[in-house]
Coordinates of C-alpha atoms in Angstrom, one line a residue:
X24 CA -59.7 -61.8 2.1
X25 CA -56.6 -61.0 0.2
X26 CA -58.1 -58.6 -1.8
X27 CA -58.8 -56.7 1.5
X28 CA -54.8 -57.1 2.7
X29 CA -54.1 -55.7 -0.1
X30 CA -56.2 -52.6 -0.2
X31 CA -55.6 -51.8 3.2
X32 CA -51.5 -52.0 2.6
X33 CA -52.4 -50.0 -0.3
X34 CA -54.2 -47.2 1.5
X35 CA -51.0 -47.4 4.0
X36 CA -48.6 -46.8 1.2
X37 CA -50.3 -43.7 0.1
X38 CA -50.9 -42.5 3.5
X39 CA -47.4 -43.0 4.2
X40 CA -46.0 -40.8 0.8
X41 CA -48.1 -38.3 1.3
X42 CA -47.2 -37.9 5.0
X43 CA -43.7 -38.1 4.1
X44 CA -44.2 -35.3 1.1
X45 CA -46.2 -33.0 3.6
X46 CA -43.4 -33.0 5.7
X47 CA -40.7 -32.8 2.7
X48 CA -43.0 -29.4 1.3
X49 CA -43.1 -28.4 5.3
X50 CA -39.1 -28.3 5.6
X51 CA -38.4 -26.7 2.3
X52 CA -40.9 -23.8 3.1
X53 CA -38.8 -24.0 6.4
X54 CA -36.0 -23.6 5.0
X55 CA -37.2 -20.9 1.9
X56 CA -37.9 -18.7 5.1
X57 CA -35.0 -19.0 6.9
X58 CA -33.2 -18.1 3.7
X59 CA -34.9 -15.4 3.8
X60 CA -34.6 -13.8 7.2
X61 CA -30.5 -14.1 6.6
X62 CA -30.8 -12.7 3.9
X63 CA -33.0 -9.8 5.2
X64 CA -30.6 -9.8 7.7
X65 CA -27.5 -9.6 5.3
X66 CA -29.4 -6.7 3.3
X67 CA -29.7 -4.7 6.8
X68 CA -25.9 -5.1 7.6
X69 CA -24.8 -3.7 4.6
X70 CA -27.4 -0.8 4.4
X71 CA -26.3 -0.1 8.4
X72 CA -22.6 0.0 6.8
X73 CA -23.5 2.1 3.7
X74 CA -25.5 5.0 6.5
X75 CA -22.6 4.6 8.7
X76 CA -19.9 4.8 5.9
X77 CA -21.9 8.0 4.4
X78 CA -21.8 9.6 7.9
X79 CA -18.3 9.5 8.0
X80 CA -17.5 10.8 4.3
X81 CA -20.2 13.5 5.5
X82 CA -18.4 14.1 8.7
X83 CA -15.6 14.5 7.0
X84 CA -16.0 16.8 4.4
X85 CA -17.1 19.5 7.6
X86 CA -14.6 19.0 9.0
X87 CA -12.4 20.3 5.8
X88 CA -11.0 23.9 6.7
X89 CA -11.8 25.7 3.2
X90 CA -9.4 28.6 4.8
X91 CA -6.1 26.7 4.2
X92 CA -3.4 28.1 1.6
X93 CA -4.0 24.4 -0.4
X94 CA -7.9 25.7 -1.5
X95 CA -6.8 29.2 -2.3
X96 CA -6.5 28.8 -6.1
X97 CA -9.1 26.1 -6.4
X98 CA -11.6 28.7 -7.7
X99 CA -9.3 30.2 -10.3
X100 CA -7.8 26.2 -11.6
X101 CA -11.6 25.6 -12.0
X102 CA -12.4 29.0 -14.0
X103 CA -9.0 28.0 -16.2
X104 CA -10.7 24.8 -16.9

């Protein structure tokens, strides 16, 4: 008879552990994906600021007015070069 206590609070014990480590592996995968969608998330962010950011520079450039006096030379520094 207590053999049979025995085995039975045996077979609770394990039950118990690997409840308790299926939940454990449950929460880090959990976890693993949040990480992941934040960083996903970060990774968009920054590529949203890189398009936006390039835009402008582009934006910028057209609206440069070559015909100024400051860009007459330009061609003939560069040729002294």
């Amino acid at each position: 008879m207590e053999s049979n206590k025995h085995h039975f609070y045996f077979a609770i014990a394990l039950v118990t552990i690997f409840a308790v480590g299926g939940f454990v592996m449950l929460e880090i995968s959990n976890t693993m994906a949040d990480l992941t969608f934040i960083e996903d998330s970060f990774y968009s962010a920054v590529r949203n600021g890189e398009a936006r950011l390039s835009a402008e520079i582009n934006r910028g450039i057209q609206d440069i007015d070559v015909q100024e006096p400051n860009f007459d030379g330009i061609d003939e520094d560069l040729g002294t070069l």
